[in-house]
CSV table of C-alpha atoms and ligand atoms in Angstrom, one decimal:
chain,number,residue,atom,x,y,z
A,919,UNK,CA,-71.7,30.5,-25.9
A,920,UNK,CA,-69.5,33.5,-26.4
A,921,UNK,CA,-70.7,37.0,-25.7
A,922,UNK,CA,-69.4,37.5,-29.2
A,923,UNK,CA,-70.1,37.2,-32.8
A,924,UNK,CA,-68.4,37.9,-35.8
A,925,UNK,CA,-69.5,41.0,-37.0
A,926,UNK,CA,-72.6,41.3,-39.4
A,927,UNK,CA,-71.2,40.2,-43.2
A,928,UNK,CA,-68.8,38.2,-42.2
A,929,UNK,CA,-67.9,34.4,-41.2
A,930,UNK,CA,-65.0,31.8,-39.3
A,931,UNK,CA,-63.2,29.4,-41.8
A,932,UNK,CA,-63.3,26.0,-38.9
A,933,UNK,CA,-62.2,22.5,-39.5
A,934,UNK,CA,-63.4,20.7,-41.1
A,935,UNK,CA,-64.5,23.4,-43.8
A,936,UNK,CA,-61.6,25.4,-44.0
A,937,UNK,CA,-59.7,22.8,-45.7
A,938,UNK,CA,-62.0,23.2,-48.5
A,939,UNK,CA,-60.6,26.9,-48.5
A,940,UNK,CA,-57.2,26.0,-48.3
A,941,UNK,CA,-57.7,23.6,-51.3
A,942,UNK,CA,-59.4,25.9,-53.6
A,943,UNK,CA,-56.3,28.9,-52.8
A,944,UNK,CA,-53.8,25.8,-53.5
A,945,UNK,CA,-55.6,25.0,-57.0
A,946,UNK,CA,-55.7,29.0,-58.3
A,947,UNK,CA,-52.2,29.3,-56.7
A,948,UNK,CA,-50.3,26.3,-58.2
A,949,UNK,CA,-51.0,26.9,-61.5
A,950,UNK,CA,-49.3,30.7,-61.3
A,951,UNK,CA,-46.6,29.7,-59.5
A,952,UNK,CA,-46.0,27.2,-62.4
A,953,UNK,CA,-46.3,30.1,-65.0
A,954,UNK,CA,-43.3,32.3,-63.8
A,955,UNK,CA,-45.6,34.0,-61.1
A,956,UNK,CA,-44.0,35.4,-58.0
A,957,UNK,CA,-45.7,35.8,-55.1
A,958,UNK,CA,-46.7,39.5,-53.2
A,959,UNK,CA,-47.7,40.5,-50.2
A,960,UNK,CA,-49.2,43.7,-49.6
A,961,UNK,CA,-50.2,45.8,-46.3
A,962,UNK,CA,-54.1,45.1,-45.3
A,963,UNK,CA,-54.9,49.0,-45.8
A,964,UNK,CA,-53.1,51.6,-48.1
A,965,UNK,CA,-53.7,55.6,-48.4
A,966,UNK,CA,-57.8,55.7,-49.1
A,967,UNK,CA,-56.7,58.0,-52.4
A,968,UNK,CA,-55.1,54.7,-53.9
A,969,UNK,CA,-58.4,53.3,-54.6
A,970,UNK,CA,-60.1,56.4,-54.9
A,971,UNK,CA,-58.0,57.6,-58.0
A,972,UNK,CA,-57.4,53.2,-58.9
A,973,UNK,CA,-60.6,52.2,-58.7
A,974,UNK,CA,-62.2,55.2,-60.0
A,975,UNK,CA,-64.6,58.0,-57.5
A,976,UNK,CA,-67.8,57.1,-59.0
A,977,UNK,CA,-67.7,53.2,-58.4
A,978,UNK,CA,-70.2,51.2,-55.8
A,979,UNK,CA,-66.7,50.3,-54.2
A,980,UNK,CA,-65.2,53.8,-53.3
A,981,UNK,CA,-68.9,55.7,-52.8
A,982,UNK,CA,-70.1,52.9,-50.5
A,983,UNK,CA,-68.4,50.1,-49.8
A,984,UNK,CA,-65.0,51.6,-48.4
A,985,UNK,CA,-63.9,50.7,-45.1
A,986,UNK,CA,-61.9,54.2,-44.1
A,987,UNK,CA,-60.3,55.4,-41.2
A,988,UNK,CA,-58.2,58.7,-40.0
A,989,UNK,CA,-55.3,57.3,-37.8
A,990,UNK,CA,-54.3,58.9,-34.7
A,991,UNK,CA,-51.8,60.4,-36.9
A,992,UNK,CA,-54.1,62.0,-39.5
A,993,UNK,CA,-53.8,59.8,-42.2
A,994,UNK,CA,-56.4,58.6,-44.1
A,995,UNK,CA,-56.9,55.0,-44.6
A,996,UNK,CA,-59.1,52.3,-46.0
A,997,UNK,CA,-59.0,48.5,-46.0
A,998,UNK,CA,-58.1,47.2,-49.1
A,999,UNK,CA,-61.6,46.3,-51.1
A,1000,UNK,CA,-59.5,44.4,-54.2
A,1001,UNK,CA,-55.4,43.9,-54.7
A,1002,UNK,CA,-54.6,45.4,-58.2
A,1003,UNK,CA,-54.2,48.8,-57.4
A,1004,UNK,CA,-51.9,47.8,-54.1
A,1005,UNK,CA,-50.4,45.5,-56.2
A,1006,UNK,CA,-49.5,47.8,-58.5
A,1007,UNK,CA,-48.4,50.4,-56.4
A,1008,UNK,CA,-45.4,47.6,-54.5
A,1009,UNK,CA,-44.6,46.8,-57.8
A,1010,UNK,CA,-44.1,50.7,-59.1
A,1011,UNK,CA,-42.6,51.6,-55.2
A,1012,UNK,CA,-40.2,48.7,-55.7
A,1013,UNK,CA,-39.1,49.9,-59.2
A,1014,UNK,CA,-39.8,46.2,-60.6
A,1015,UNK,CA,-41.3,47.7,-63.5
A,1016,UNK,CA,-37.6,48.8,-64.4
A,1017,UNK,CA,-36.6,45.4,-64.6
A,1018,UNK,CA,-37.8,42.9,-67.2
A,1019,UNK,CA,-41.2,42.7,-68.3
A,1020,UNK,CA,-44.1,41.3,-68.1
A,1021,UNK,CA,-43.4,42.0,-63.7
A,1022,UNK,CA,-45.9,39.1,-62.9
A,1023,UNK,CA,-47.0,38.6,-59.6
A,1024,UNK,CA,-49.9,36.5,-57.6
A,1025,UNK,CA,-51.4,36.9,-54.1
A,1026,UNK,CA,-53.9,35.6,-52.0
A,1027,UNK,CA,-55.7,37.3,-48.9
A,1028,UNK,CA,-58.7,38.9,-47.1
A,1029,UNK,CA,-60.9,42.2,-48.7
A,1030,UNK,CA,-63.1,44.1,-47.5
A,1031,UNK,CA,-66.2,45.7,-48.8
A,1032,UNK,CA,-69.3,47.4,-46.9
A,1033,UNK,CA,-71.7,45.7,-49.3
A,1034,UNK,CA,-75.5,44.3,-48.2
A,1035,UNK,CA,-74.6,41.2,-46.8
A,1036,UNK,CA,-76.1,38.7,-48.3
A,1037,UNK,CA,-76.0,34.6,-49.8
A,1038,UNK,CA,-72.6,34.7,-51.5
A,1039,UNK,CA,-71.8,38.1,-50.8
A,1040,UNK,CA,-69.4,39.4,-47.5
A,1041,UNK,CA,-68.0,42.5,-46.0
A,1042,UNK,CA,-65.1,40.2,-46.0
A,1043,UNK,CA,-63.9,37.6,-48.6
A,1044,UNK,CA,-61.1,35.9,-49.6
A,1045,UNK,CA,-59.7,36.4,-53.7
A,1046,UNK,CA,-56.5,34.8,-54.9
A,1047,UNK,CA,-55.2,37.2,-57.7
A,1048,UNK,CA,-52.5,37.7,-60.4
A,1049,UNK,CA,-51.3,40.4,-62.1
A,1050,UNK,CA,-49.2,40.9,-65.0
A,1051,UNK,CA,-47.3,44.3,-65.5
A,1052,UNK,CA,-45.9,46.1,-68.0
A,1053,UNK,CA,-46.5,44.3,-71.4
A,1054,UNK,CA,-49.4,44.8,-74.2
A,1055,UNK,CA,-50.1,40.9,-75.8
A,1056,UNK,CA,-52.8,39.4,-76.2
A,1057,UNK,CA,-51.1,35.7,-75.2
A,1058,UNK,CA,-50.7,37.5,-71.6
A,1059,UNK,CA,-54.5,38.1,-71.5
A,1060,UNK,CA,-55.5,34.4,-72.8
A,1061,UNK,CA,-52.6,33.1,-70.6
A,1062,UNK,CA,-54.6,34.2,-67.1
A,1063,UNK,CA,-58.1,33.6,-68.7
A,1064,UNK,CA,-56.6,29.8,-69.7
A,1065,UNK,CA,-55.1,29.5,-66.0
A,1066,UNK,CA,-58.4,30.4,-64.3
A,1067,UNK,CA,-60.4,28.6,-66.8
A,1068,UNK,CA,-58.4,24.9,-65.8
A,1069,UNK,CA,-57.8,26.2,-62.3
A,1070,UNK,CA,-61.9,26.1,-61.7
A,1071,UNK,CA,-61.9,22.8,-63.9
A,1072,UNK,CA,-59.0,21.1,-62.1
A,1073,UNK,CA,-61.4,21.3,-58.7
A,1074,UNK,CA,-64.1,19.3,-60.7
A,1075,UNK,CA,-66.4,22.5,-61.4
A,1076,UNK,CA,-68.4,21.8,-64.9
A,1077,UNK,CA,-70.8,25.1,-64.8
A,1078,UNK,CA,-68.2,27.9,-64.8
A,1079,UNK,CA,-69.0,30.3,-67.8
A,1080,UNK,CA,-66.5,32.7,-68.7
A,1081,UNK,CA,-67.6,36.1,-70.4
A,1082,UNK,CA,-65.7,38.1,-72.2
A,1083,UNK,CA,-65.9,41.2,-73.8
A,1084,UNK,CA,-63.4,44.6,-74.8
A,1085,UNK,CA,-64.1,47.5,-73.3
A,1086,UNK,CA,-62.0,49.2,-75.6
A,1087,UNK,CA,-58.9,51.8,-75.1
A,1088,UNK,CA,-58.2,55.7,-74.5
A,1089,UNK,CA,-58.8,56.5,-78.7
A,1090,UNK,CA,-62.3,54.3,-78.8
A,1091,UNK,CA,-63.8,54.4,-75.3
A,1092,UNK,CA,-64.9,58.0,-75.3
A,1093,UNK,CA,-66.4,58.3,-78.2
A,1094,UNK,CA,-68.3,55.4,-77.1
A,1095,UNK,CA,-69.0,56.8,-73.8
A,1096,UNK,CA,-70.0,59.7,-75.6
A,1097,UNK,CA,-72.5,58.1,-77.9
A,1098,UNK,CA,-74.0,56.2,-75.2
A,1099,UNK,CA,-73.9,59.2,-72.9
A,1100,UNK,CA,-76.3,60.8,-75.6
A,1101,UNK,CA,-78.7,57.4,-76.0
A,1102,UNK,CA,-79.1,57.7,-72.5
A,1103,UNK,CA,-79.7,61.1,-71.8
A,1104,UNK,CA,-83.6,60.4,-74.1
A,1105,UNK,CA,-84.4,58.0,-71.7
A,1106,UNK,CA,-86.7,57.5,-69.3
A,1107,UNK,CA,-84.6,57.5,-65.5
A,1108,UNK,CA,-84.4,58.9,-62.2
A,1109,UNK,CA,-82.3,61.0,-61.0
A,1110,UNK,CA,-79.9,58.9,-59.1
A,1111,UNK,CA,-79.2,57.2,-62.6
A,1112,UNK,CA,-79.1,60.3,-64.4
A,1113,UNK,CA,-76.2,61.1,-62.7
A,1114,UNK,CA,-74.7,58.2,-63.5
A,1115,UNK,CA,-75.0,58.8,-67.1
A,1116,UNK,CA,-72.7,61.6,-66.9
A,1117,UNK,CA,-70.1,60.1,-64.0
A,1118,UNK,CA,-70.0,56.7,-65.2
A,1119,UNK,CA,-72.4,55.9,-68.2
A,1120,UNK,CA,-71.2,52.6,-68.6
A,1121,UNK,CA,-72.4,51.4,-65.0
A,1122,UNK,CA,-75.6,52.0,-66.3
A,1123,UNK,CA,-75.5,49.3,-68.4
A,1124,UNK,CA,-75.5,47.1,-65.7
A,1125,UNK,CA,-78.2,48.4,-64.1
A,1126,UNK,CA,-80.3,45.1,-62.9
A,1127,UNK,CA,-83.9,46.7,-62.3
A,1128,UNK,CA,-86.1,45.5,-65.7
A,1129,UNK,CA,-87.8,49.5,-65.9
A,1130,UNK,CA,-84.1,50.2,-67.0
A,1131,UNK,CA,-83.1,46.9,-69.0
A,1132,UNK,CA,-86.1,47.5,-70.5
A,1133,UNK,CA,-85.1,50.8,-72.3
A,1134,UNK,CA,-81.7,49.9,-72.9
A,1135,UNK,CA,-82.5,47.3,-75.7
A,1136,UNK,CA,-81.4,50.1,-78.4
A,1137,UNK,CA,-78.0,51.3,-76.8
A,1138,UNK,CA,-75.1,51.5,-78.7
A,1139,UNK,CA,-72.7,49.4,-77.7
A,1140,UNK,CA,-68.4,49.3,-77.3
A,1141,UNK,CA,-68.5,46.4,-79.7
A,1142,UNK,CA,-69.5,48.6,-82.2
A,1143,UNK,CA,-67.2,51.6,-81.4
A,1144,UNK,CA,-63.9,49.6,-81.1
A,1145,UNK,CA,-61.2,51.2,-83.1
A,1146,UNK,CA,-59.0,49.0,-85.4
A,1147,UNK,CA,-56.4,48.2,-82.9
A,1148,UNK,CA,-58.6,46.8,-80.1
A,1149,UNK,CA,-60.4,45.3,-82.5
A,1150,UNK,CA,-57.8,43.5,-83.4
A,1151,UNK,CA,-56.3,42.4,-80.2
A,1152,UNK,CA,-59.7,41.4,-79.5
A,1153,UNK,CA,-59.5,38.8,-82.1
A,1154,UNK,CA,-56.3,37.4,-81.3
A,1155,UNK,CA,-57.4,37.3,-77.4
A,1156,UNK,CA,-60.4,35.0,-78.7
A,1157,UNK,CA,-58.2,32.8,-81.6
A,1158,UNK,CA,-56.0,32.2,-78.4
A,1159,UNK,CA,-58.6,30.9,-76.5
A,1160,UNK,CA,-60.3,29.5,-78.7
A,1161,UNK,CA,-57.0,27.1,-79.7
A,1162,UNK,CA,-56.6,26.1,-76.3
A,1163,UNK,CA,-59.9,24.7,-76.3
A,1164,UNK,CA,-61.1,27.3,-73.4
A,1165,UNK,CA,-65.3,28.3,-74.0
A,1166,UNK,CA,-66.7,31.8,-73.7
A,1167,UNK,CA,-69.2,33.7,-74.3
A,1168,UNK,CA,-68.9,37.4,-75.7
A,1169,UNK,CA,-70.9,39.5,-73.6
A,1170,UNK,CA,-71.0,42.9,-74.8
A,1171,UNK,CA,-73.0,43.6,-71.9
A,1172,UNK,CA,-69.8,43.1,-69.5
A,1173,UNK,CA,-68.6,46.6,-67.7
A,1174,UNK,CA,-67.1,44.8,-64.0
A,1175,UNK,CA,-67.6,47.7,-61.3
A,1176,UNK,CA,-64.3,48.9,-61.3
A,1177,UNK,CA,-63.4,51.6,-63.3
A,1178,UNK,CA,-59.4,50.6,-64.4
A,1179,UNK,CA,-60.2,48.5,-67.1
A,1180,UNK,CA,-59.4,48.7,-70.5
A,1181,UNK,CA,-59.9,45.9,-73.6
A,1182,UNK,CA,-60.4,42.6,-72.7
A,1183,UNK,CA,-62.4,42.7,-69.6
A,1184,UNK,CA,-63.7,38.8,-68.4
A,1185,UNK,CA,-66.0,37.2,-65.5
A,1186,UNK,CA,-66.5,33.7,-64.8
A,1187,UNK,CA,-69.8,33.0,-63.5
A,1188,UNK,CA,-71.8,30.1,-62.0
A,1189,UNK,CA,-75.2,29.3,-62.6
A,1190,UNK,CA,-75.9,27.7,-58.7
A,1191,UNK,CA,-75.0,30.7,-57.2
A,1192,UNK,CA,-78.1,32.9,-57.3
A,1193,UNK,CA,-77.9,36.7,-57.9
A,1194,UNK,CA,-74.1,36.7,-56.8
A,1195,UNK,CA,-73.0,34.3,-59.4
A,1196,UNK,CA,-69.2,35.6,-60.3
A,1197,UNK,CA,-66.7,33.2,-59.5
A,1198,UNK,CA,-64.2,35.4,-60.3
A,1199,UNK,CA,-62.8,38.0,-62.6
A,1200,UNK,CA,-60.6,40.9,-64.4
A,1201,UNK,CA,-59.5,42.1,-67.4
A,1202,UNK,CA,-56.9,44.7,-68.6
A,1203,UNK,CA,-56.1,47.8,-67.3
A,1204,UNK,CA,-53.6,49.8,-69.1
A,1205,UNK,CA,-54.2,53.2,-67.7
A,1206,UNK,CA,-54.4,52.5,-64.5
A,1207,UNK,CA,-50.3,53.1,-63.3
A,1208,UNK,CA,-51.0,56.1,-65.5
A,1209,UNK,CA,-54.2,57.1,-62.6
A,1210,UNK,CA,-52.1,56.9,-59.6
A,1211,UNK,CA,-49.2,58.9,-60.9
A,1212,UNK,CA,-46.8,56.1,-62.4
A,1213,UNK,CA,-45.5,55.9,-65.4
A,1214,UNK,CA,-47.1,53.7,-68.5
A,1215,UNK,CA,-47.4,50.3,-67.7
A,1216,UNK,CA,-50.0,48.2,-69.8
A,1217,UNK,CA,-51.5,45.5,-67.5
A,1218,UNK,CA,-53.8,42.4,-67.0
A,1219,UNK,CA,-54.7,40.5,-64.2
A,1220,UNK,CA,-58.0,38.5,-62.5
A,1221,UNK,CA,-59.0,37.4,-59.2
A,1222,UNK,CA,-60.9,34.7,-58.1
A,1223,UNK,CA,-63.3,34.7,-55.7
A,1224,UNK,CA,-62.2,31.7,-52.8
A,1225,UNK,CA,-66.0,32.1,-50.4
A,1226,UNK,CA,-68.0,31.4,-53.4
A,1227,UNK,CA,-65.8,29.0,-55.3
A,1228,UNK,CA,-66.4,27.3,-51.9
A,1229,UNK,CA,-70.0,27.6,-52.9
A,1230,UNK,CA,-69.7,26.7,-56.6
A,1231,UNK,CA,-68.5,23.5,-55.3
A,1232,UNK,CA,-71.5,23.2,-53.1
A,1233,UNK,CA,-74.1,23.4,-55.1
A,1234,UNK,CA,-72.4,21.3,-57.9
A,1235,UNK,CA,-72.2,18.3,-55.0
A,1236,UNK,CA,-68.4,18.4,-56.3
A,1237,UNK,CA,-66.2,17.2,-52.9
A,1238,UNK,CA,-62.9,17.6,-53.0
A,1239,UNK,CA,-60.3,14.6,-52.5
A,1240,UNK,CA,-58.0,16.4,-49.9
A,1241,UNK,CA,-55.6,14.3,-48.2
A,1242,UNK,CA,-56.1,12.1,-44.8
A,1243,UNK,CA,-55.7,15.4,-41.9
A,1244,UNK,CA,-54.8,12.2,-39.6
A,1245,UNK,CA,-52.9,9.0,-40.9
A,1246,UNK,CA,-52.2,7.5,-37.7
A,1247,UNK,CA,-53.5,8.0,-34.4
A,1248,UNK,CA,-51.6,6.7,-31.7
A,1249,UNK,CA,-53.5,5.2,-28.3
A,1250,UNK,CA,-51.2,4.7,-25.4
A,1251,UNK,CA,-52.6,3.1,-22.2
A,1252,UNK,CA,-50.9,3.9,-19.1
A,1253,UNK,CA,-47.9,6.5,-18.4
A,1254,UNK,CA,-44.5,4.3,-19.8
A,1255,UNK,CA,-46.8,3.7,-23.2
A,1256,UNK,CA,-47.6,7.2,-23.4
A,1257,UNK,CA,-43.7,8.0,-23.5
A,1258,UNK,CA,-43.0,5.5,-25.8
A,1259,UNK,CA,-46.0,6.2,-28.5
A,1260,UNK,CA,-45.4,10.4,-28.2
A,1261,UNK,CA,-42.0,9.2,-29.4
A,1262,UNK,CA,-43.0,7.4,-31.9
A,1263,UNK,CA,-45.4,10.0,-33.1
A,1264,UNK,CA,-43.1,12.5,-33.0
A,1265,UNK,CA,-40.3,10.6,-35.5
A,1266,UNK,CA,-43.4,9.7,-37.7
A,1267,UNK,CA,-44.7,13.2,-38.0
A,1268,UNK,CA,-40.6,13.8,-38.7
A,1269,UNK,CA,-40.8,10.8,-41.3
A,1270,UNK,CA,-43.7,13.1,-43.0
A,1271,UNK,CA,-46.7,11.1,-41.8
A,1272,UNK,CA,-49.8,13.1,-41.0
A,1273,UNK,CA,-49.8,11.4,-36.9
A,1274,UNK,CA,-52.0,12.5,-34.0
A,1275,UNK,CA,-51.7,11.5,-30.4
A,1276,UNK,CA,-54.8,11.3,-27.9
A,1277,UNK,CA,-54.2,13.8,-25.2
A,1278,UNK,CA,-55.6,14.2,-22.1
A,1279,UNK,CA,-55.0,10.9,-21.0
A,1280,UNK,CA,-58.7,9.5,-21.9
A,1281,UNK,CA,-59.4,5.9,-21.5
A,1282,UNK,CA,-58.6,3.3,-24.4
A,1283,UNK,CA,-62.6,3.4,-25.6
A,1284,UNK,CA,-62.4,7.0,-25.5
A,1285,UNK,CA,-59.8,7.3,-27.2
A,1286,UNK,CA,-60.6,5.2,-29.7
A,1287,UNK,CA,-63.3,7.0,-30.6
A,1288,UNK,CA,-60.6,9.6,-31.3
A,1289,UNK,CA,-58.7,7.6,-33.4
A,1290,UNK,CA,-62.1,6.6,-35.7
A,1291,UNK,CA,-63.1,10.5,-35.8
A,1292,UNK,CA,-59.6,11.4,-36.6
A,1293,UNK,CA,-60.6,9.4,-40.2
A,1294,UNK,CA,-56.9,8.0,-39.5
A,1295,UNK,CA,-56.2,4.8,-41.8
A,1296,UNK,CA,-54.4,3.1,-38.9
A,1297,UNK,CA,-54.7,3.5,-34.6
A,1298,UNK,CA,-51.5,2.7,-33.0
A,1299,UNK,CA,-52.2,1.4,-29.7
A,1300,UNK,CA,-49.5,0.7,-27.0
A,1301,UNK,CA,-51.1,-1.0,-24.0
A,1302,UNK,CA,-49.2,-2.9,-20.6
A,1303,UNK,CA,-49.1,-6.4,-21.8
A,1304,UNK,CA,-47.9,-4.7,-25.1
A,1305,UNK,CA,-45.2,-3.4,-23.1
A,1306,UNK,CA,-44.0,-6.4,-21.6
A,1307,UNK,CA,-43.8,-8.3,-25.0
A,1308,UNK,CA,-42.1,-5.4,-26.6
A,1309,UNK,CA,-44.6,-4.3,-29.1
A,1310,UNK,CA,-47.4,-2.1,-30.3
A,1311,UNK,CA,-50.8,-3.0,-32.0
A,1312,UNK,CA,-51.4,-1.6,-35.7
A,1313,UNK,CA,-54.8,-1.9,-36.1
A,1314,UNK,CA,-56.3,-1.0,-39.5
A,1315,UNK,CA,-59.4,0.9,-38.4
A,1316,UNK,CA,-60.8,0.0,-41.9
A,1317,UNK,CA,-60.8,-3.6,-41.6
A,1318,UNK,CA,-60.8,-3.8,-38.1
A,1319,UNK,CA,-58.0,-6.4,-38.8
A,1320,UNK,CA,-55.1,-6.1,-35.8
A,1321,UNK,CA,-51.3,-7.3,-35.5
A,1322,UNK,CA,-48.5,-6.7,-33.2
A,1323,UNK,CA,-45.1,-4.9,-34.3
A,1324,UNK,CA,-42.0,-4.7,-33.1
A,1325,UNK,CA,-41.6,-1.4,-31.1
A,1326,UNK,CA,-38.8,-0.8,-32.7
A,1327,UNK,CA,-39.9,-1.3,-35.7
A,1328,UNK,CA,-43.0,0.7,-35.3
A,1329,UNK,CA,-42.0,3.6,-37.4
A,1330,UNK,CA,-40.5,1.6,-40.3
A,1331,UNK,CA,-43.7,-0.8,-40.3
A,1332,UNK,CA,-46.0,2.2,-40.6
A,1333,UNK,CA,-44.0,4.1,-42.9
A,1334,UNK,CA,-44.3,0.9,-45.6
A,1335,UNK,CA,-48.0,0.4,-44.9
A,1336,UNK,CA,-48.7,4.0,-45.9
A,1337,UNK,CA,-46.3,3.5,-48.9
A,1338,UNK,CA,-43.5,6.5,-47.3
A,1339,UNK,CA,-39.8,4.8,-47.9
B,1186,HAM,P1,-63.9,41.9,-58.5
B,1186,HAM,O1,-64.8,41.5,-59.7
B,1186,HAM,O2,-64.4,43.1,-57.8
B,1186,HAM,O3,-62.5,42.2,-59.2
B,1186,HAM,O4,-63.7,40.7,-57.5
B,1186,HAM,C1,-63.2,39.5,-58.0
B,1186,HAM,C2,-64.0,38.3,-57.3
B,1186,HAM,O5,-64.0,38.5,-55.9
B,1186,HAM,C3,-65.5,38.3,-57.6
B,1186,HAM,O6,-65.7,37.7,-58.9
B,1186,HAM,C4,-66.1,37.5,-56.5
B,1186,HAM,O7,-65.9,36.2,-56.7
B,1186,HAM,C5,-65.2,38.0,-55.3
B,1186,HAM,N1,-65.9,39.0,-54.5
B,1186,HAM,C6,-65.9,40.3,-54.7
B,1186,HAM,N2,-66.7,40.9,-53.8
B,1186,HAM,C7,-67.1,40.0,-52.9
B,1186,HAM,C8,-67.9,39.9,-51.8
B,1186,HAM,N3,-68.4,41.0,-51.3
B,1186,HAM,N4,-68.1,38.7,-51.2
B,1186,HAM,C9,-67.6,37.6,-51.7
B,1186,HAM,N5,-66.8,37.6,-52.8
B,1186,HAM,C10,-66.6,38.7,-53.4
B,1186,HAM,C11,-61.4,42.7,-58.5
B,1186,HAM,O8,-61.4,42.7,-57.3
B,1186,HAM,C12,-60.3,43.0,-59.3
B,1186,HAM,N6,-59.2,43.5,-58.5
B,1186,HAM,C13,-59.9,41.9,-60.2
B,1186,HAM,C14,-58.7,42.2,-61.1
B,1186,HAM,C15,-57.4,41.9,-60.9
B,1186,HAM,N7,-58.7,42.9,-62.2
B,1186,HAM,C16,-57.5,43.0,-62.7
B,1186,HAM,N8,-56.7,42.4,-61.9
């Protein structure tokens, strides 16, 4: 054993897990690329006051959860704890928002957040995102809810809820904030929420202990303070949806921890998850170029949780059909056959056939037991008196059932069997 462990919070991605990782990026990712979504990379950590001013000073994320350094240089730092404000910030640096619009733009990569590790929840995590800059329509909103909705489908998930809800915009939201400001002041809290009340009133909303659900049966809520505009792109959000024959659920409870958002806010959550049970999620944000000195740019975009998709598919019993790691693994006996089967490995793997070799020169029962853990459909085995008669075994390690080939023929031969022209 290693003197080492990952730090607290976090975990390794190893075969033969990872490749359910790599599957569930593929499935969010294919679907954008599809869509006229370009793909953007971003530096790990960006100026700390990007996320302070983005995500907003009186969020969990920037009080607690922010990784920050001072560089030898004096700048200050943080890891990146989500992608839409960095996101945004390459697309304003870049000028793309000059160009045509909707800008739209996916990514995929590590966060970090200095959270209480626990089932579900980690300091680091993996999202796949997408953003869409730069255009106000409600089809851009149902477009990335309908993407995410058949991206968790098209891995076999069935318990995926998707909430939605409006949060509302710059003419609605504080007169909202202000009514719900005063329902909460006559209530019954300590202190640490009363101060919330007057940063960030709407957090309070989401405030899990049952002393405060239990007062906040009467609070007004956005739903009822929306003005007639986000009202009505509300509407056409859910007719949207509701025509492509995606389910949801209004939740007028829905406020998401990060302080950008604006209208349509969403979460997709699953019920096998425990107390961390969202999948994913995102919403609209057209202030938000506006907060870290850009110029106006409406906006939507989501990102989807990768760790506990992982784990929506565990507890659903869903497996994934990924294809073979290892279609043929090739068994040489002696030093000549180990020449001649690397080569023929090698011009497979060139042919575009998954192909291992076993290394280390084992012995053939050894090795075989290679080829069967490999879960290879066929073992190639090369062996002296193979040699001499010019061919190679192709055993089927199915069946069990064995034939010789032609070495020169070996890589045709195989090629057909596995249906490659
Ligand atoms: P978020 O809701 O903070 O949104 O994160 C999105 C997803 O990332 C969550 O639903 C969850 O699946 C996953 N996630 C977040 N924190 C953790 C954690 N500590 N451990 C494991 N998974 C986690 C955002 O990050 C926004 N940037 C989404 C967005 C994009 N809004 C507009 N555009």
């Amino acid at each position: 054993m290693s003197t080492f462990s990952a730090p607290k919070g976090t975990y390794d991605l190893l075969p033969p897990d990872s490749a359910d990782y790599l599957a569930v990026r593929e499935a969010f990712s294919a679907p954008l690329r599809r869509s006229g979504y370009g793909y953007v990379e971003t530096p790990g950590f960006e100026h700390t006051e990007l996320f302070s001013r983005g995500v907003g000073e009186s969020t969990d994320i920037v009080t607690k959860e922010m990784y920050t350094l001072t560089t030898k240089g004096g700048d200050e730092l943080a890891l990146r704890p989500e992608g839409t404000a960095s996101v945004l910030r390459a697309a304003l640096q870049a000028n793309l928002h000059r160009g045509a619009l909707p800008v739209k733009l996916w990514y995929s990569g590590s966060y970090y957040r200095y959270e209480r590790p626990q089932a579900g929840r980690y300091r680091h995590f993996s999202q796949v995102g997408a953003e869409a800059l730069g255009a106000e329509d409600p089809a851009l909103d149902a477009e990335l809810i309908v993407l995410a909705a058949d991206a968790y489908r098209s891995l076999g998930l069935r318990h995926v809820r998707l909430l939605l809800n409006s949060l509302g915009d710059r003419e609605c939201r504080p007169v909202y904030r202000a009514a719900l400001q005063d329902f909460l002041r006559g209530l019954d809290l300590d202190e640490d929420t009363r101060r919330r009340i007057e940063l960030n009133p709407l957090r309070v909303l989401d405030d899990k202990r049952e002393s405060v659900q239990r007062q906040l049966s009467g609070a007004p809520m956005m739903r009822d303070h929306l003005c007639e505009g986000c009202k009505s792109y509300h509407e056409q959000v859910r007719e949207l949806l509701t025509a492509q024959g995606v389910a949801f659920e209004d939740d007028p409870r829905l406020v998401r921890g990060l302080d950008y958002y604006t209208r349509t806010t969403f979460e997709f959550v699953h019920d096998g998850l425990g107390s961390q049970s969202a999948v994913g999620g995102g919403g609209r944000y057209d202030g938000l170029s506006e907060m870290i000195g850009g110029p106006e740019l409406p906006s939507v975009g989501w990102a989807l949780g990768v760790d506990r998709t992982v784990l929506a598919l565990r507890a659903e019993g869903v497996s994934l059909e990924l294809p073979p790691a290892t279609e043929v693994f090739a068994v040489p006996v002696g030093e000549e056959a180990r020449r001649e089967l690397f080569t023929a490995v090698t011009e497979l793997r060139r042919q575009g056939v998954a192909a291992d070799f076993a290394y280390g020169g084992k012995g053939m029962k050894n090795a075989m037991k290679s080829a069967n853990r490999s879960g290879a459909r066929y073992a190639l085995v090369l062996g002296d008196r193979d040699l001499t008669e010019g061919v190679a075994q192709l055993k089927n390690l199915e069946s069990g059932e064995q034939r010789p080939v032609p070495l020169d023929r070996v890589v045709t031969e195989v090629c057909a069997k596995l249906g490659r022209t």
